[in-house]
mmCIF file of C-alpha atoms in Angstrom:
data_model
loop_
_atom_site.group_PDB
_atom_site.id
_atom_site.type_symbol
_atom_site.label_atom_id
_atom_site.label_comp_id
_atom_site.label_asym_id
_atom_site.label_seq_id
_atom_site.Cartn_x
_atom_site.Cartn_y
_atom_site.Cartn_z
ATOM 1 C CA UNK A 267 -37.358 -111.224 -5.956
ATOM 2 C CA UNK A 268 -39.855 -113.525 -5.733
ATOM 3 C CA UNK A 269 -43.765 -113.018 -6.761
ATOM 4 C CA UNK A 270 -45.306 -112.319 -3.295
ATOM 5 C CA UNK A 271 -48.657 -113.421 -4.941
ATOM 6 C CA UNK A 272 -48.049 -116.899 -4.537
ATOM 7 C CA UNK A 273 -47.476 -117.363 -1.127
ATOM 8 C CA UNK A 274 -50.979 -115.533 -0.407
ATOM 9 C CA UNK A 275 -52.975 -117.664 -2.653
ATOM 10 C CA UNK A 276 -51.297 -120.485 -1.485
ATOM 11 C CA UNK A 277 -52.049 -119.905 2.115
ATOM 12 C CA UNK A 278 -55.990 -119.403 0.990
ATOM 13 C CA UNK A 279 -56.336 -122.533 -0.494
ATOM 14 C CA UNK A 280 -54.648 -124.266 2.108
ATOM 15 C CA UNK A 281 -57.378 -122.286 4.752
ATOM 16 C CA UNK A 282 -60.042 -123.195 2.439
ATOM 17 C CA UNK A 283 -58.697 -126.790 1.927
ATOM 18 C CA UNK A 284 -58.759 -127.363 5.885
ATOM 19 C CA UNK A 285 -62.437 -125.181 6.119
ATOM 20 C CA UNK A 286 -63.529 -127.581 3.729
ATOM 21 C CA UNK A 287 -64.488 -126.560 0.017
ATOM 22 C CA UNK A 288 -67.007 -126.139 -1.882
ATOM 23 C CA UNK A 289 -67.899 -129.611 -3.750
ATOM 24 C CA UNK A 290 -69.888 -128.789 -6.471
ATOM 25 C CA UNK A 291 -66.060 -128.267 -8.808
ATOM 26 C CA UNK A 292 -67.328 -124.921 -9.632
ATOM 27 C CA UNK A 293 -64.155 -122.498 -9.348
ATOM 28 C CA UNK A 294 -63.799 -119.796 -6.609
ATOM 29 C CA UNK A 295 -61.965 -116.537 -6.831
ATOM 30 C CA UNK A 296 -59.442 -116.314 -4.501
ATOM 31 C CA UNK A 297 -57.554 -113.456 -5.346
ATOM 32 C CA UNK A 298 -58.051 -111.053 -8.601
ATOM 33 C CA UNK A 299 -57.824 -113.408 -11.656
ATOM 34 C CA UNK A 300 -56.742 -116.321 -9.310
ATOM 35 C CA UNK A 301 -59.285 -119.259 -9.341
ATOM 36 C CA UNK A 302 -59.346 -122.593 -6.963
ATOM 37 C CA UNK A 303 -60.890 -125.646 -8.337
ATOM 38 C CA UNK A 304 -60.868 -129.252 -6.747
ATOM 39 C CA UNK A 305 -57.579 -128.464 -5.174
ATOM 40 C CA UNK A 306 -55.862 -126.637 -8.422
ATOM 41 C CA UNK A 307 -54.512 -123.169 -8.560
ATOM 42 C CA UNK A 308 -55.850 -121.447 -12.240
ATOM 43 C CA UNK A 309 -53.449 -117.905 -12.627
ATOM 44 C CA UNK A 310 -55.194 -116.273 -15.391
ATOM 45 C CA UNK A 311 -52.265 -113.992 -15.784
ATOM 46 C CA UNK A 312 -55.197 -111.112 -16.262
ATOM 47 C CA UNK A 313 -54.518 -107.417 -15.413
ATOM 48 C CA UNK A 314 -57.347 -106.451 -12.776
ATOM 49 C CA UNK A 315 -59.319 -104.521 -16.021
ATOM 50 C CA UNK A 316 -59.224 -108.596 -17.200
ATOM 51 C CA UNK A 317 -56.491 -107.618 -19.896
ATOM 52 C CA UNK A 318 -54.393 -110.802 -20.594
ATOM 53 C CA UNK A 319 -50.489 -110.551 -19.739
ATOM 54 C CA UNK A 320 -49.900 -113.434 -20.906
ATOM 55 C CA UNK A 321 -50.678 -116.368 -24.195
ATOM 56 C CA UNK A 322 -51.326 -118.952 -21.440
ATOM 57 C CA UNK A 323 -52.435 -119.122 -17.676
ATOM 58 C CA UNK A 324 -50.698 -121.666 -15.374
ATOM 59 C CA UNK A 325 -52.264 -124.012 -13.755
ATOM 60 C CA UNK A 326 -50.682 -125.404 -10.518
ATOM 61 C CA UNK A 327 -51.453 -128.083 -7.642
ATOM 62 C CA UNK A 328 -49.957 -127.990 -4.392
ATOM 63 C CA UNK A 329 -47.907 -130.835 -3.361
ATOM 64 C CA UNK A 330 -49.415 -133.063 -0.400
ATOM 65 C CA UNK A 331 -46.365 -132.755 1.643
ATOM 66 C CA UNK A 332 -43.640 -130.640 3.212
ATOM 67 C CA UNK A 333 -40.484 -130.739 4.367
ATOM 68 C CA UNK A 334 -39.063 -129.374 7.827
ATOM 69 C CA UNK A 335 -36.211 -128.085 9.255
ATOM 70 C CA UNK A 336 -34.668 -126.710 12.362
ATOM 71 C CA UNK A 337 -33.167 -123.435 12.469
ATOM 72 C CA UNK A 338 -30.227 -121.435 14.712
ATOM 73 C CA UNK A 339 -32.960 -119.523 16.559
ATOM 74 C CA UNK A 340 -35.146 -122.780 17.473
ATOM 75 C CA UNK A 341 -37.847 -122.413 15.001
ATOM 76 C CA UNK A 342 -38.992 -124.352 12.298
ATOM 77 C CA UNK A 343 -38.798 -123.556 8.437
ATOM 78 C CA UNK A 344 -40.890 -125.604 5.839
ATOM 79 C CA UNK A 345 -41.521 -125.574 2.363
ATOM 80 C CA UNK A 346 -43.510 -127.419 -0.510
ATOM 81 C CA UNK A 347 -43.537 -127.353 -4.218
ATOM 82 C CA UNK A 348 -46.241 -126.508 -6.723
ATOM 83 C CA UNK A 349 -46.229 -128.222 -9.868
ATOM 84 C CA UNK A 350 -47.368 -125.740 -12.669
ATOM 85 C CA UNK A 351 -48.066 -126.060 -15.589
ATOM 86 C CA UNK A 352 -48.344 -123.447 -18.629
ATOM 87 C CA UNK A 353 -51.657 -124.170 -20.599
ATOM 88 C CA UNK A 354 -52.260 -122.167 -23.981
ATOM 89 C CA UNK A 355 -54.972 -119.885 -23.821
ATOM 90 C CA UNK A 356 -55.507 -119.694 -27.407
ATOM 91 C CA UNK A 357 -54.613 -120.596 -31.072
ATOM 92 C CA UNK A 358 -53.862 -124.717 -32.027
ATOM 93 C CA UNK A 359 -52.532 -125.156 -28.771
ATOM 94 C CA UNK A 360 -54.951 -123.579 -27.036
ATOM 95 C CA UNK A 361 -55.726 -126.115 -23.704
ATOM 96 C CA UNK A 362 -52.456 -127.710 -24.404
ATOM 97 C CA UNK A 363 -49.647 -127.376 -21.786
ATOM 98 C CA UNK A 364 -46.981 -125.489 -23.535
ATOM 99 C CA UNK A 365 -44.112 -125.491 -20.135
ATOM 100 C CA UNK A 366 -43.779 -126.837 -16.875
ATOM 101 C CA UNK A 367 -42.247 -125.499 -13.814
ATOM 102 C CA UNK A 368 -41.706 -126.451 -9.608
ATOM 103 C CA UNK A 369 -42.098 -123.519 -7.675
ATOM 104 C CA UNK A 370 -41.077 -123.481 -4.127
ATOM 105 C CA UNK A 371 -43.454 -122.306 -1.103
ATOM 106 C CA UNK A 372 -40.923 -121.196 0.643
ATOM 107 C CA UNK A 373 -40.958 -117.147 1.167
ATOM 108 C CA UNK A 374 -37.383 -116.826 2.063
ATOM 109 C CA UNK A 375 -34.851 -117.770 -0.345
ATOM 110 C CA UNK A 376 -32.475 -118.237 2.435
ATOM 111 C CA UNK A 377 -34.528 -120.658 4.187
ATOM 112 C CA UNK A 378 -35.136 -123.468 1.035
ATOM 113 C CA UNK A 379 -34.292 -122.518 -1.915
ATOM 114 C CA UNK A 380 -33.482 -124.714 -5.492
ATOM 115 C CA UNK A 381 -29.755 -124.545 -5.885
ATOM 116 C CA UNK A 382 -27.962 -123.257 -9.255
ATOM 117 C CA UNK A 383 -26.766 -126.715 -11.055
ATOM 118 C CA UNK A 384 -23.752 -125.946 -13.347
ATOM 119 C CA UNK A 385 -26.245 -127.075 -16.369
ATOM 120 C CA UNK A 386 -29.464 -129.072 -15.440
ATOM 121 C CA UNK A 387 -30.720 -130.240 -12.550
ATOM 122 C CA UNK A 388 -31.599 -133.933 -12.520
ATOM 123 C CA UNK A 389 -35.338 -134.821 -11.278
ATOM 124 C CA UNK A 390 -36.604 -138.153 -10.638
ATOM 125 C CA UNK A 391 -40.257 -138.985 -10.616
ATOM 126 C CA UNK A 392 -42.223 -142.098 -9.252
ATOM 127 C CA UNK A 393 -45.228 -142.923 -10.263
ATOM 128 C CA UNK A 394 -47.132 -144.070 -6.978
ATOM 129 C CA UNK A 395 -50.232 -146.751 -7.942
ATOM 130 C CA UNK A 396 -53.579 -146.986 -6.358
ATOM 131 C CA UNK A 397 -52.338 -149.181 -3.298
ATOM 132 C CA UNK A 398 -48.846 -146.700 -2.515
ATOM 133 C CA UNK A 399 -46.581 -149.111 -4.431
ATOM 134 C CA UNK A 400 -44.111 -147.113 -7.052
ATOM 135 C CA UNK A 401 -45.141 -148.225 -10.273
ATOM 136 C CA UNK A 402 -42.130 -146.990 -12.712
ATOM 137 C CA UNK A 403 -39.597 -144.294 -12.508
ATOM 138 C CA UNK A 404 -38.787 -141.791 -14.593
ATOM 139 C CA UNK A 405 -36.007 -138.856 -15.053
ATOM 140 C CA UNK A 406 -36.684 -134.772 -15.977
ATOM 141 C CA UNK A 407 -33.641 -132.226 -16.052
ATOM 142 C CA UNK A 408 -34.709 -128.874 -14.891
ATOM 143 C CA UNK A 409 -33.001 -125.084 -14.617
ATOM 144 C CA UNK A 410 -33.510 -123.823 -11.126
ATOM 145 C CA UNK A 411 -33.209 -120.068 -10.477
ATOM 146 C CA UNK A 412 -33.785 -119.921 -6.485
ATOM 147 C CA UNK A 413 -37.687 -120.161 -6.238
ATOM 148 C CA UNK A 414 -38.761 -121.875 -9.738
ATOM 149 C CA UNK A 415 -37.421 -125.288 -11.174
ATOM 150 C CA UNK A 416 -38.159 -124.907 -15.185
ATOM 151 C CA UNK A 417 -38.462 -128.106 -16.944
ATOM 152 C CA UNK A 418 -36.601 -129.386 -19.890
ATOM 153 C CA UNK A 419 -38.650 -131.801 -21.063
ATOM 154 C CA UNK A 420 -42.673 -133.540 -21.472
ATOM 155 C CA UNK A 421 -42.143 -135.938 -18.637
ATOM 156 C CA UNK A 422 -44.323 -134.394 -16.161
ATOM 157 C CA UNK A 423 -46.821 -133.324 -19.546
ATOM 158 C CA UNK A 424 -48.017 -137.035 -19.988
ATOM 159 C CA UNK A 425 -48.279 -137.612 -16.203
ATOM 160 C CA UNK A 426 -50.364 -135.182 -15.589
ATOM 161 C CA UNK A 427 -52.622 -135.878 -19.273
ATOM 162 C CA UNK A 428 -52.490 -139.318 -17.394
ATOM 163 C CA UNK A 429 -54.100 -138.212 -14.337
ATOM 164 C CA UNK A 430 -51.094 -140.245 -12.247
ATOM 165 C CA UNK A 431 -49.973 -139.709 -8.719
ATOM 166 C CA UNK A 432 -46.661 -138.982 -8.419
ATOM 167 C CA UNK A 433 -43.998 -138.386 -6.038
ATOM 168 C CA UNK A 434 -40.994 -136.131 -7.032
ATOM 169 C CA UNK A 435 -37.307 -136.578 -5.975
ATOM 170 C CA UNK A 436 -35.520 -132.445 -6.328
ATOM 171 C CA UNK A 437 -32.637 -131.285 -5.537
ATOM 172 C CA UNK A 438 -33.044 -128.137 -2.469
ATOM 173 C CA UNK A 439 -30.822 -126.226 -0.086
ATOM 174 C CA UNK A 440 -31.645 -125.671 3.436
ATOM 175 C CA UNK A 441 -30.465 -122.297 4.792
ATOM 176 C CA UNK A 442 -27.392 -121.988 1.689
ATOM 177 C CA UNK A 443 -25.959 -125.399 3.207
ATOM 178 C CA UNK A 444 -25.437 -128.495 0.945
ATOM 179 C CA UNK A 445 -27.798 -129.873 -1.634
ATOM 180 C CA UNK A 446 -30.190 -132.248 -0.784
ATOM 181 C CA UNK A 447 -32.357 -134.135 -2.512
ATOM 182 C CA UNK A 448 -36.344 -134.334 -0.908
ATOM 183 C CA UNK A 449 -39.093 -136.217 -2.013
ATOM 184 C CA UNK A 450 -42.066 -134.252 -2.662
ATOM 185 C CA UNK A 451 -45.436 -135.830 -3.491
ATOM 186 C CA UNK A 452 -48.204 -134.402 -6.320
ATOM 187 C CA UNK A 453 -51.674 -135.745 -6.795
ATOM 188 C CA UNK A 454 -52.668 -134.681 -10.800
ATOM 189 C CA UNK A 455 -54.921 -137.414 -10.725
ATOM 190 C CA UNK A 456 -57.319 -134.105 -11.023
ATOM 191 C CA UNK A 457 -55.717 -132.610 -13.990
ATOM 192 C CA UNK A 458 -58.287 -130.628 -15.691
ATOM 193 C CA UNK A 459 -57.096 -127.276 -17.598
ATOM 194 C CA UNK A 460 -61.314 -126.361 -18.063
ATOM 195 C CA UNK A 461 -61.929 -123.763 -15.526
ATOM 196 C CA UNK A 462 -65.722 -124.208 -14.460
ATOM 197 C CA UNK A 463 -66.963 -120.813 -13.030
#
């Protein structure tokens, strides 16, 4: 079952995003070990005592955009992505991003989901230039497991070392019907793994 973490901190930043933030870049604690700055998401992966869980923390940014759909019972269901990505907290790689993963916002599983692919999942990202033109495309596989999209490669790695704006074409399933594939866009024109409390 899914983390029920992340769709809490995700919901702060997004009230503190419309409230208006802080814009000094200093971090602020959202949640116990959880840290927004500039728009990112830092997870320490600390116990409350501050105990690391974890060799890395994961650093994540919300995409700009969501998708919508129409339900049975009238409503509306909509989900984004986060892009996260896995820095070292210590040792040669320390600050280094060591994995990459798309998490869903979605809190039901039967509402959007990432479908199982047979092997990988195929990803395709634009790179979007200062004016909104697509500057180059590129491919990423990924293993999906419901809620999380893990990366196979260091596609998304340079991008975001490259500070590039990005839109991201993955595969999803609406309420268990058939894959589709929605574009999703990511600003990591921000990327910085430093947190600045």
């Amino acid at each position: 079952m899914k983390n029920t973490i992340l769709p809490l901190v995700l919901i702060l930043v997004l009230v503190s995003s419309c409230s208006g933030s802080k814009s000094s870049g200093k971090a602020q604690e959202i949640a116990q070990g959880v840290y927004e700055q500039s728009g990112w998401i830092f997870d320490m992966k600390q116990l409350p005592t501050g105990e690391d869980v974890a060799p890395y923390f994961v650093l994540g940014k919300l995409s700009t955009n969501t998708i919508e759909a129409n339900v049975q019972d009238g409503s509306i269901i909509q989900m984004g992505v986060t892009a996260n990505f896995k820095i070292e907290k210590s040792g040669s790689d320390k600050g280094n991003i060591v994995g990459v993963y798309f998490e869903s916002t979605a809190t039901n599983e039967n509402d959007f989901k990432f479908p199982r692919c047979l092997s990988v999942c195929p990803v395709n990202i634009e790179i979007v230039d200062a004016n909104g033109g697509v500057t180059l495309s590129k491919s990423t596989y990924s293993r999906s497991n419901v809620f999380q999209m893990q990366l196979e490669d260091d596609v998304l790695n340079a991008l975001a070392l490259e500070k590039k704006k990005i839109r991201v074409r993955i595969p999803i399933s609406i309420q268990n019907k058939n894959t589709t594939f929605e574009w999703f866009a990511i600003d990591l024109s921000g990327y910085n793994p430093v947190l600045n409390l």
